[in-house]
Coordinates of C-alpha atoms and ligand atoms in Angstrom, one line a residue:
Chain A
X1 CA 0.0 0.0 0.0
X2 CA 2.5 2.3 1.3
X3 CA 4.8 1.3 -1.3
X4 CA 2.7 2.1 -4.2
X5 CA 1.3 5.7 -3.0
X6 CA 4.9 6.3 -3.0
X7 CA 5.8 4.9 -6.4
X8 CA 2.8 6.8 -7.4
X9 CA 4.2 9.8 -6.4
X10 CA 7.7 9.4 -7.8
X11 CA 5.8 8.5 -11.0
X12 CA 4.1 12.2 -11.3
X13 CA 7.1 14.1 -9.9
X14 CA 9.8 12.3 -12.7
X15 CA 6.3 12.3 -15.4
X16 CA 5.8 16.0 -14.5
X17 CA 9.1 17.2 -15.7
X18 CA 8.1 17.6 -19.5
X19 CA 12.1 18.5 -20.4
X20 CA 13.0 15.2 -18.7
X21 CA 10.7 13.0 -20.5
X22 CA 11.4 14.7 -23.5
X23 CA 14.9 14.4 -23.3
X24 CA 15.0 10.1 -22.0
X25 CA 12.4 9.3 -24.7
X26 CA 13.4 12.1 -28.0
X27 CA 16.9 11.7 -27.6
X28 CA 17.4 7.8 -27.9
X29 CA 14.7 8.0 -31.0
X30 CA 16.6 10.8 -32.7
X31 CA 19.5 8.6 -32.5
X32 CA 18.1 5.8 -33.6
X33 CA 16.4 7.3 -36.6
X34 CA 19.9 9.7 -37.4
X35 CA 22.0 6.7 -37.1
X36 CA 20.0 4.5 -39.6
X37 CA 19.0 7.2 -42.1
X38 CA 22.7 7.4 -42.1
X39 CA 23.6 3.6 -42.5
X40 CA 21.1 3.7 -45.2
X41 CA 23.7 6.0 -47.7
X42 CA 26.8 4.7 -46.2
X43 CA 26.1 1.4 -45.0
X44 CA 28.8 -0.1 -41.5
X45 CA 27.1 -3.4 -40.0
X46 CA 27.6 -1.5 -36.6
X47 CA 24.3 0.9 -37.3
X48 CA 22.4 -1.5 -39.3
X49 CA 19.1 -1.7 -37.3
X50 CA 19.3 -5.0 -35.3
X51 CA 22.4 -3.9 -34.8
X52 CA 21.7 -0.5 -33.8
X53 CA 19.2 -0.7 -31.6
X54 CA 19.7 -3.2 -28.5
X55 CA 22.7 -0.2 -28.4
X56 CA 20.4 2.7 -28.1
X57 CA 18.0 0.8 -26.0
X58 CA 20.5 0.3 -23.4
X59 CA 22.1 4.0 -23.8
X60 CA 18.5 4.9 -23.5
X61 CA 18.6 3.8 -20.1
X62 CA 21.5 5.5 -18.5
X63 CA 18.6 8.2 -18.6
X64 CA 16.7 6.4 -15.9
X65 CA 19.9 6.6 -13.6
X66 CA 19.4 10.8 -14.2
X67 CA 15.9 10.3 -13.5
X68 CA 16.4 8.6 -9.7
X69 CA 19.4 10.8 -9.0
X70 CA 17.5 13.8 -9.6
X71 CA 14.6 12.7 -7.9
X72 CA 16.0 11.5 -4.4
X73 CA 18.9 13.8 -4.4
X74 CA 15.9 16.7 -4.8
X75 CA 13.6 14.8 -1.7
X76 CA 16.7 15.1 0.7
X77 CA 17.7 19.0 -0.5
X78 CA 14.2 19.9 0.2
X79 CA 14.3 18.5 3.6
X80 CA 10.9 16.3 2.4
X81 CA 12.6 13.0 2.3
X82 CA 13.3 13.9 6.6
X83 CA 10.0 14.7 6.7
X84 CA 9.2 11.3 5.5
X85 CA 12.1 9.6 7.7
X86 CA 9.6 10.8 10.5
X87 CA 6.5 8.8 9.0
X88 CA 6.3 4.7 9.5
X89 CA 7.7 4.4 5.8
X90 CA 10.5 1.8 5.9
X91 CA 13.4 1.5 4.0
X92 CA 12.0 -1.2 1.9
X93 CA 8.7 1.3 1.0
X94 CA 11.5 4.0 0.0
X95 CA 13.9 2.1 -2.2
X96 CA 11.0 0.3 -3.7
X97 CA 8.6 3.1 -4.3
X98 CA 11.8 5.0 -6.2
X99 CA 13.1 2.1 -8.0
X100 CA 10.0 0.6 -9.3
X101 CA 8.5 2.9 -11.4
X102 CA 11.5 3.8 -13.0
X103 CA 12.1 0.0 -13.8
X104 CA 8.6 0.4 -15.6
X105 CA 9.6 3.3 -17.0
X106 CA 12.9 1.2 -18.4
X107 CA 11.0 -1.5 -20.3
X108 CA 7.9 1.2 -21.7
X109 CA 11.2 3.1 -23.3
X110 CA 12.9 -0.1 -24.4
X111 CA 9.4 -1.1 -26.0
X112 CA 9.1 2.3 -27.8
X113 CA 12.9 1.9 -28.8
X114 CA 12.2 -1.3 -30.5
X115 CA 8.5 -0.3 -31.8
X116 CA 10.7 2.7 -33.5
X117 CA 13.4 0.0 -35.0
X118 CA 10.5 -1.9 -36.5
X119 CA 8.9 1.1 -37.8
X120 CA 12.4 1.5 -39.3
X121 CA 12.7 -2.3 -40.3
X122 CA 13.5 -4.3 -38.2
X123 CA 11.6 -7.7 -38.5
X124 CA 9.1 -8.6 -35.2
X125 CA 10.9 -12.1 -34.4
X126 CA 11.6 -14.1 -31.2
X127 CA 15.2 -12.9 -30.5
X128 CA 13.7 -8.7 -30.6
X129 CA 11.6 -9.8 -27.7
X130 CA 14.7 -11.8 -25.9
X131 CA 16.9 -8.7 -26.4
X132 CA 13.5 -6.8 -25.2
X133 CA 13.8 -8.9 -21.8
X134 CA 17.7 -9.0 -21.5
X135 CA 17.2 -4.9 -20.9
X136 CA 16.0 -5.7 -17.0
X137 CA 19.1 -6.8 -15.4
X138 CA 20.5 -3.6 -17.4
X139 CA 18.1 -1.4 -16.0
X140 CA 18.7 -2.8 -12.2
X141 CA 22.0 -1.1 -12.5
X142 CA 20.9 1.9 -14.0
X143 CA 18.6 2.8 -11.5
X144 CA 20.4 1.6 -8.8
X145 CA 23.9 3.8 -9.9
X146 CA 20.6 6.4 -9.8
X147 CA 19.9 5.5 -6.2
X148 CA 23.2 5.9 -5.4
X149 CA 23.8 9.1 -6.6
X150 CA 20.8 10.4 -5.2
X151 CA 21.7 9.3 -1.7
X152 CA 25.1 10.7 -1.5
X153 CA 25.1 13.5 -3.7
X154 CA 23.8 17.5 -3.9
X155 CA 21.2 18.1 -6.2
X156 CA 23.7 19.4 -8.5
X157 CA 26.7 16.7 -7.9
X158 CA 24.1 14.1 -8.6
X159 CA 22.2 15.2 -11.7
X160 CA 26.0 16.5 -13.0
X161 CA 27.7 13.2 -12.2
X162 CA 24.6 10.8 -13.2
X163 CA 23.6 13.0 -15.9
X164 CA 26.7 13.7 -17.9
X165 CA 29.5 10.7 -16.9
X166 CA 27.1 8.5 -17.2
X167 CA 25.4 9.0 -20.5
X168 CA 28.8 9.1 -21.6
X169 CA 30.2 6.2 -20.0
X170 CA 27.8 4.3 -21.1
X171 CA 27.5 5.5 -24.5
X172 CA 31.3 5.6 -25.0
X173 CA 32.5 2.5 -23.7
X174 CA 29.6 0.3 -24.7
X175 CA 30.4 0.2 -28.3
X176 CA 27.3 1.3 -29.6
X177 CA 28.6 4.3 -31.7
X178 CA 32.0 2.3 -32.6
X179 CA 33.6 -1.0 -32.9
X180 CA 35.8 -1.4 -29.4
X181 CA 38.2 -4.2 -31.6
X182 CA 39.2 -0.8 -33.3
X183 CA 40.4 0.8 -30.6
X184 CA 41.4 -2.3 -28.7
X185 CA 44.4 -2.0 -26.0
X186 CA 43.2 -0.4 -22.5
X187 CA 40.2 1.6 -23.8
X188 CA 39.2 -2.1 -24.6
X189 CA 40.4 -3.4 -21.3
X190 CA 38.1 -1.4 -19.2
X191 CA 35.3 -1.0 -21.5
X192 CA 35.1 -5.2 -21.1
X193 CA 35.6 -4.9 -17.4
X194 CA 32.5 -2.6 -16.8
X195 CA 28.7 -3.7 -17.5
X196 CA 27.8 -1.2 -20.8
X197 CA 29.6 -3.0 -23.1
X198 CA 28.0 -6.6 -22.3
X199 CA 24.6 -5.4 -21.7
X200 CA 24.8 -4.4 -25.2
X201 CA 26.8 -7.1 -26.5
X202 CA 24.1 -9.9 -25.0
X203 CA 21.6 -8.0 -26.8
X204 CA 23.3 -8.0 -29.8
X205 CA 23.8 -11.5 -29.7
X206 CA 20.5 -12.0 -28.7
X207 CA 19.1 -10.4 -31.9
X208 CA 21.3 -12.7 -33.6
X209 CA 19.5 -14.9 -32.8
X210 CA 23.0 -16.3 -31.5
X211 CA 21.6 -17.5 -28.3
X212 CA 24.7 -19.0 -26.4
X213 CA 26.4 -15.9 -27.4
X214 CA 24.5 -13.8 -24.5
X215 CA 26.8 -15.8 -22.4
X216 CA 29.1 -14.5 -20.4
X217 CA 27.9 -11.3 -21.1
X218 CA 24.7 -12.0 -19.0
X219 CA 27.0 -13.0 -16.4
X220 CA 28.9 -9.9 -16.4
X221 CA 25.0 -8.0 -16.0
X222 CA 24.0 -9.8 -13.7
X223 CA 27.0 -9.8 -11.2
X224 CA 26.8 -5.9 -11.5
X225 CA 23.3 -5.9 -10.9
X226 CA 23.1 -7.5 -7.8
X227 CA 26.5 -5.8 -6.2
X228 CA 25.4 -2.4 -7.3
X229 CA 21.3 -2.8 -5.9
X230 CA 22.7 -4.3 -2.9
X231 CA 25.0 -1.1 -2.0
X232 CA 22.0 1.0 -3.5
X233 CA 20.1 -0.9 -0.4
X234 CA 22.6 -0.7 2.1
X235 CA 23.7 3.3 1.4
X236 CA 20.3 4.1 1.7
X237 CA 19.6 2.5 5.2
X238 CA 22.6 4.3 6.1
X239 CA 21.3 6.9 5.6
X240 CA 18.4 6.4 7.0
X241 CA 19.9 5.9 10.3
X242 CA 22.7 8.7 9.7
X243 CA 24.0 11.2 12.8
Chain B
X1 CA -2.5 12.7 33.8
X2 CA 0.1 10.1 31.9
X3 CA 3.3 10.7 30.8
X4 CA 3.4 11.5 27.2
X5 CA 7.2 12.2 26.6
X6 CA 9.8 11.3 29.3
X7 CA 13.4 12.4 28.3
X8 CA 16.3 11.3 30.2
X9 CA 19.7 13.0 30.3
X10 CA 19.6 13.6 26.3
X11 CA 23.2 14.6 24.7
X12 CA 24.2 15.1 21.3
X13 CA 27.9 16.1 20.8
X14 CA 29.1 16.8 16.9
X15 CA 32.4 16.2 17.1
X16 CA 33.7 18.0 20.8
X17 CA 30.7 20.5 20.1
X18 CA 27.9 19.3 22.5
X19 CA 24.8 21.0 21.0
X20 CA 22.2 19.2 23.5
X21 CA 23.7 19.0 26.9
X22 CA 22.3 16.3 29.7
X23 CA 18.6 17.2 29.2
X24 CA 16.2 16.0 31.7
X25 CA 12.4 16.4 31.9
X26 CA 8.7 14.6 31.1
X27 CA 5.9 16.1 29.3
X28 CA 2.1 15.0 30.2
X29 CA -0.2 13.5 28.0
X30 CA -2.3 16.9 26.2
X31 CA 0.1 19.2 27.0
X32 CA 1.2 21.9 24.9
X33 CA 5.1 22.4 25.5
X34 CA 7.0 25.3 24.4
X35 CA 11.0 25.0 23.5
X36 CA 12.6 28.5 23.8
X37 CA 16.1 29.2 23.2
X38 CA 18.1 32.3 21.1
X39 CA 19.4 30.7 17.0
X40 CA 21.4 27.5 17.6
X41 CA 20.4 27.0 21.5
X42 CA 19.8 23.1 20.7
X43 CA 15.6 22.9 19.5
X44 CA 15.5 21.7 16.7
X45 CA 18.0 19.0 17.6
X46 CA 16.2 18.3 20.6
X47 CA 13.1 17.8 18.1
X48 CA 15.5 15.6 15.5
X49 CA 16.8 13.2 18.7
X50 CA 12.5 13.1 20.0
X51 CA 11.3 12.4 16.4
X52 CA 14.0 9.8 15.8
X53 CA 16.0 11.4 12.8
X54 CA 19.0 11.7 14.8
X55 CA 20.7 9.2 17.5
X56 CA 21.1 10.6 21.2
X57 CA 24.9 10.6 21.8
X58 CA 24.3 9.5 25.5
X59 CA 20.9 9.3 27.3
X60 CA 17.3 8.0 26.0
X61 CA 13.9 9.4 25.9
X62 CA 10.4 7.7 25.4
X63 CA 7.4 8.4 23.7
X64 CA 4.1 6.5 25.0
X65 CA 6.3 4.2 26.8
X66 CA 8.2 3.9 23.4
X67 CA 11.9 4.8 23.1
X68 CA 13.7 6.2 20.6
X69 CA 17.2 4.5 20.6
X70 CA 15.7 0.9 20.9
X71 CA 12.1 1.2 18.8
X72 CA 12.2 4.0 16.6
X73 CA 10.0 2.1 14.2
X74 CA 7.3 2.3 17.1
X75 CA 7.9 6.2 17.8
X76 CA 7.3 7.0 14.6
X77 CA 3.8 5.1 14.5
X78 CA 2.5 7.9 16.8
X79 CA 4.5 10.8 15.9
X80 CA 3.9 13.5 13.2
X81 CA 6.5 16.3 12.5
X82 CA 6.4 19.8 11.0
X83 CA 9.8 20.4 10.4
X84 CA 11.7 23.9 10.6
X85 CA 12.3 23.8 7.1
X86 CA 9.0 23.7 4.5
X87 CA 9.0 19.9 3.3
X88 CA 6.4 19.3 0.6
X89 CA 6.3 17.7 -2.5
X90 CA 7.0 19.9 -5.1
X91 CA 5.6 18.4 -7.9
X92 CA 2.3 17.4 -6.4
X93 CA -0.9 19.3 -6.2
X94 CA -1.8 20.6 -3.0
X95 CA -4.2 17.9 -2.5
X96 CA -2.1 15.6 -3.7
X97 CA 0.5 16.4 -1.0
X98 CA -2.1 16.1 1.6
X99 CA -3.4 12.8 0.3
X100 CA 0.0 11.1 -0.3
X101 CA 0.8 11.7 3.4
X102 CA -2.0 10.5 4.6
X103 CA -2.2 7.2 2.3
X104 CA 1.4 7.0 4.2
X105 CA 0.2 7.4 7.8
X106 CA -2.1 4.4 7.3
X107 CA -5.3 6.0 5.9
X108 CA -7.2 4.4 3.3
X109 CA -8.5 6.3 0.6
X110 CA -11.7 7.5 1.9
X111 CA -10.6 8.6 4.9
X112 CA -7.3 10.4 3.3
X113 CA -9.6 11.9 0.9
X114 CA -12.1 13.4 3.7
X115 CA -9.1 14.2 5.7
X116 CA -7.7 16.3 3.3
X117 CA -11.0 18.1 2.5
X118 CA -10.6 18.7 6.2
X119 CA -7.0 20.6 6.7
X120 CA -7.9 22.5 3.0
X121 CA -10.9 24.1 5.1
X122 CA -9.4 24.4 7.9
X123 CA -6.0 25.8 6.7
X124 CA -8.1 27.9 3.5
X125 CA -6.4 26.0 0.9
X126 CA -9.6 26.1 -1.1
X127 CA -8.1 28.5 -4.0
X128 CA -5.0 26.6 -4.6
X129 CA -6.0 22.9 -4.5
X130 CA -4.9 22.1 -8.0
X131 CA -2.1 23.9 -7.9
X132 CA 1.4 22.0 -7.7
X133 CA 3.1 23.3 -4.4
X134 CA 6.1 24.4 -6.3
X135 CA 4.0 27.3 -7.4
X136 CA 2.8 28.6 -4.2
X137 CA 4.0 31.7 -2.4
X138 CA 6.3 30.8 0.5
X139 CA 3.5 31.1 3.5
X140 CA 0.9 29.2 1.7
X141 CA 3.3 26.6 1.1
X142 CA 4.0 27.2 5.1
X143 CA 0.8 26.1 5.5
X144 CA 0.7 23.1 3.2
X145 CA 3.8 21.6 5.4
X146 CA 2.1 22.0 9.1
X147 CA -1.2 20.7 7.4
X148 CA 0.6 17.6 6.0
X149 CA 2.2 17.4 10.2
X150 CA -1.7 17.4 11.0
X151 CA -3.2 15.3 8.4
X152 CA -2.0 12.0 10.6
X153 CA -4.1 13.2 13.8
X154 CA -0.8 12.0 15.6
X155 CA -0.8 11.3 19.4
X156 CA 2.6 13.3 19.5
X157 CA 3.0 16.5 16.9
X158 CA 6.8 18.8 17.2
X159 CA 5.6 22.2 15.4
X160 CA 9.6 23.1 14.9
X161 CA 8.6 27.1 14.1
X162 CA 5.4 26.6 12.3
X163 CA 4.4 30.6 12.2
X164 CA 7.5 31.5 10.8
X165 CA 6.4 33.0 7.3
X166 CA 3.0 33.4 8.1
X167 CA 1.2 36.5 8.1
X168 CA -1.0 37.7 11.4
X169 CA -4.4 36.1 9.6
X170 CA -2.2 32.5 9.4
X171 CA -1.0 33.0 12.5
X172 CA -4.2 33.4 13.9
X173 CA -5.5 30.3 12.1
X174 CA -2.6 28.2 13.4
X175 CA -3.0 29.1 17.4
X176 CA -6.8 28.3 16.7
X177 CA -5.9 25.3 15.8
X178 CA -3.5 24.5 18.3
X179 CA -5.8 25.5 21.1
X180 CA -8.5 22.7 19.3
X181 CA -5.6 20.0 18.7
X182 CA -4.3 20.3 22.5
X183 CA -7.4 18.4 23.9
X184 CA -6.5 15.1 22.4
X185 CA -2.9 15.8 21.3
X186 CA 0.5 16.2 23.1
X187 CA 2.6 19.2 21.3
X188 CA 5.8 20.1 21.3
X189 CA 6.6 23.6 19.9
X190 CA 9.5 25.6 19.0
X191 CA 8.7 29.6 17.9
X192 CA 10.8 33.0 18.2
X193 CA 7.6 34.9 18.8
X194 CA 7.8 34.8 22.5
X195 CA 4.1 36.4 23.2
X196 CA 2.9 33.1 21.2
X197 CA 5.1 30.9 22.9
X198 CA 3.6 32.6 26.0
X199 CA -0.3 32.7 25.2
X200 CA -0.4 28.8 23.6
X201 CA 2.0 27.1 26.1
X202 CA 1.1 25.0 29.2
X203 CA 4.7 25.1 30.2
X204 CA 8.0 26.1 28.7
X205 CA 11.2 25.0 28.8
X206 CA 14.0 27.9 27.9
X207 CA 17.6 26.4 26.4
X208 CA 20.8 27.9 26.2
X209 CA 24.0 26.5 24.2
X210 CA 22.3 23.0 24.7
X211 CA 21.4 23.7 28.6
X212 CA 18.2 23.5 30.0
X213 CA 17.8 27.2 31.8
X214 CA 14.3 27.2 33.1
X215 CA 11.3 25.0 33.2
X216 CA 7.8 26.3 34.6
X217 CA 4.7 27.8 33.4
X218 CA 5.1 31.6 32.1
X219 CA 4.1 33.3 35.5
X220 CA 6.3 30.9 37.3
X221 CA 8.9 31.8 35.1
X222 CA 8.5 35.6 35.5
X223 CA 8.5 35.2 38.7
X224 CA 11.8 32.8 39.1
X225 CA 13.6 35.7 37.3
X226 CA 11.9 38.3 39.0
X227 CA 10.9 40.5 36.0
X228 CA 7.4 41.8 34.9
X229 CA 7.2 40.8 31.5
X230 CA 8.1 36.9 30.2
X231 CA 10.2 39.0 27.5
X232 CA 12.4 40.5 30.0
X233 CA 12.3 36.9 31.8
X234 CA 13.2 35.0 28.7
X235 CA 16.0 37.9 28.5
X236 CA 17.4 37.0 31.7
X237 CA 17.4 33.0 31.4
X238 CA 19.1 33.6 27.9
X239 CA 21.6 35.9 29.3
X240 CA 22.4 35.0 32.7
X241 CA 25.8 35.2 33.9
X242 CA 26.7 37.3 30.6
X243 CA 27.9 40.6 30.7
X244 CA 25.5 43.5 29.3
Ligands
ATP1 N1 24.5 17.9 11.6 C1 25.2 18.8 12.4 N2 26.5 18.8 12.4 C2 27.2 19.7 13.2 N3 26.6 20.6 14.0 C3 25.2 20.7 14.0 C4 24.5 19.8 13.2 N4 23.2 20.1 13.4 C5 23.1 21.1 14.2 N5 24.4 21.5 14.6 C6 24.7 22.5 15.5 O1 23.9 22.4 16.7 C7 23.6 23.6 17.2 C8 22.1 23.7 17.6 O2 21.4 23.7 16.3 P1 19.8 23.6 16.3 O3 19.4 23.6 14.9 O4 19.4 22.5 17.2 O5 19.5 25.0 17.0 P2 18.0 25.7 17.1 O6 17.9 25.9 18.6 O7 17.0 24.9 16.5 O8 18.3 27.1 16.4 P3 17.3 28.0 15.5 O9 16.5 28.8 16.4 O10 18.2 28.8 14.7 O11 16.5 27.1 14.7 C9 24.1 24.7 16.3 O12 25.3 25.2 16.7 C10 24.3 23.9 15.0 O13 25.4 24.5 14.3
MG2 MG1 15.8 25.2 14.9

């Protein structure tokens, strides 16, 4: 009960911020339609669509990490997220109520994502709606690297650091705009060593069609999904209990 | 009468700094208690250990027999808080506010819904219902916070300076509603208007650097200090010992 009043709420206040929604939903689409009007006069396999877009779906939701960080680290400037500490909400009704809806909010932008792809061709098959599925452990650490940020950060640190590293990171070292073989050496190195780059690699593979293929790269997801919700958890009962 | 808050040798240090010093005293069930103290005397931290938001350094108090190092789950079942600092949800409509915090206090929706009818009449939220909170002016939006502290019809309430903002006509809501509330509710409140602090309080409690300084009704305090007016009184607890 509890719970959902306050995913409820953190629905309207993130739904209510027209530049916001604008930006997580228009930006990924623009990409995707850019980068495939593109491929369609100079052809690379890399932005051909079922290539393309299992990479913009999971840069698209780098924007949900923005979206917590901005909305916890904004409850705890304006004092209302003490007010609440004063109420009989628990720690499980907080981390829930925040994470949920933007979880929904992950899959309803990886659906539009791939209702744009097919729009721009791409065939409706059984590996789309694997690929589709493989977005949730993805979004886990999204929104929990939101959570995070949120619950240590200013207002300012958080939507700076979660807004702009993070679209980045993700976008640059997930080898959705370019092939990380290319580059290879270090850049490589790391890039395989954080979870961008296999979230979009198991989707790839996934589209393939190329089921085995999701493997390790599923691993890799999962492992970063668990460690990062679980500090996401235990950061925030910290601070619940902070002084 | 019961007792309704019972606080025993309360500290809070930050650091070497103790803010709350050794504080001893119990407040009966439907009394109206007033915290008094100059800017940084130790209220609002007082409030923050009572409310369970901050941890006592040394000492314990209870609430209803419930205290707030070991259950703090349980204090906060029959607590509601109006903080210093306006906490609304920006974003939401005014109603909305008032409904979202009493879905959280355990209200279902009828009741939250009738509930909030109730504190829009009573606090005269009528023209701005609709509105998000974000775009009220900084007294209305006052008025929104202590509402959303009232919504829960709490055993307990802390008002931590809940007139500061309002104008004389919201001020005069407020103490009306205060006098109505202190039948069936324990308050604790914190103000800088000392003739309100005065004219609402059943006893008052005046701090200093963390220290309790006096404790007593306002005559008995004007009369401890021997002055005429509970201004000069408060005057005298707040300076004593210093040179003026
Ligand atoms: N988190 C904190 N860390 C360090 N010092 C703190 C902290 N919170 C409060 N203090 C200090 O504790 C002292 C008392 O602060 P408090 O807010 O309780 O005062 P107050 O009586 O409510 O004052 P005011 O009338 O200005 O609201 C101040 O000196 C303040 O600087
Ligand atoms: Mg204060």
């Amino acid at each position: 009960m509890r719970i959902l009043l306050f995913a409820n709420r953190t629905t309207k206040e993130i739904v209510r911020d027209p530049i916001a929604i604008l930006f997580g939903l228009g930006f990924p689409i623009v990409l995707l339609l850019l980068l495939s009007a593109i491929n369609k006069s100079i052809p690379v396999d890399l932005f051909h669509i079922t290539e393309l877009t299992p990479g913009i779906a999971v840069f698209g939701l780098s924007f949900m990490a923005l979206f917590a960080a901005q909305v916890i680290s904004k409850d705890r400037e304006s004092s209302f997220l003490t007010r609440l500490f004063t109420t009989p909400m628990t720690s499980k009704d907080f981390i829930i109520g925040y994470s949920l809806p933007l979880l929904v909010m992950s899959i309803v932008q990886g659906i539009i994502c791939y209702v744009i792809a097919i729009l721009l061709g791409l065939s409706i098959s059984t590996p789309m709606f694997i690929a589709l599925a493989l977005l949730i452990p993805p979004a886990f650490i999204f929104v929990s690297l939101g959570l995070i940020c949120g619950t240590l950060l200013s207002e300012k640190a958080a939507t700076g650091l979660s807004g702009a590293l993070l679209t980045n990171l993700s976008a640059w070292l997930s080898g959705i705009w370019f092939d990380l073989d290319l580059v290879g050496g270090p850049f490589k190195t790391i890039a395989y060593a954080l979870p961008f780059v296999h979230a979009v690699d198991m989707g790839k593979a996934a589209m393939s069609g190329q089921y085995s293929d999701i493997f390790p790269h599923l691993w890799w997801v999962l492992g970063y999904a668990v460690v990062l919700t679980v500090l996401a958890i235990v950061l925030f009962k910290m601070k619940m209990k902070a002084d | 009468m019961t007792t309704a808050i019972a606080i025993n040798a309360l500290t809070k240090k930050y650091g070497t700094k103790t803010v709350v010093d050794n504080i001893s005293f119990t407040i009966k069930e439907g009394e109206l208690f007033g915290l008094l103290g100059v800017n940084g005397a130790g209220k609002t931290t007082l409030i923050k250990m009572l409310s369970g938001l901050t941890m006592p350094t040394t000492g314990d108090a209870t609430l209803l027999g419930k205290s707030v190092t070991q259950s703090p789950e349980q204090v906060r079942q029959v607590i509601a808080v109006s903080p210093q600092e306006t906490a609304i949800a920006s974003n939401l409509t005014v109603r909305e506010n008032l409904e979202l915090l009493a879905g959280i206090q355990g209200f279902n929706k009828e009741e939250g819904k009738r509930k909030a009818d109730e504190m829009i009449s009573q606090f005269s939220l009528q023209p701005f219902e609709k509105q998000r909170a974000k775009t009220l002016s900084g007294g209305w939006q006052r008025k929104l916070s202590i509402a959303i502290a009232l919504i829960s019809e709490p055993q307990i309430l802390f008002l931590d300076e809940p007139t500061l903002g309002l104008d004389i006509l919201g001020r005069r809501e407020l103490w009306a509603q205060i006098e109505k509330l202190k039948e069936k509710t324990t308050i604790i409140l914190t103000t800088h208007y000392l003739e309100e602090a005065e004219e609402l309080s059943d006893r008052i409690c005046i701090m200093k650097n963390g220290q309790m300084k006096a404790l007593g009704t306002a005559q008995e305090l004007i009369k401890t200090s021997k002055k005429t007016s509970f201004e000069d009184a408060f005057v005298h607890f707040v300076t004593e010992g210093d040179v003026q």
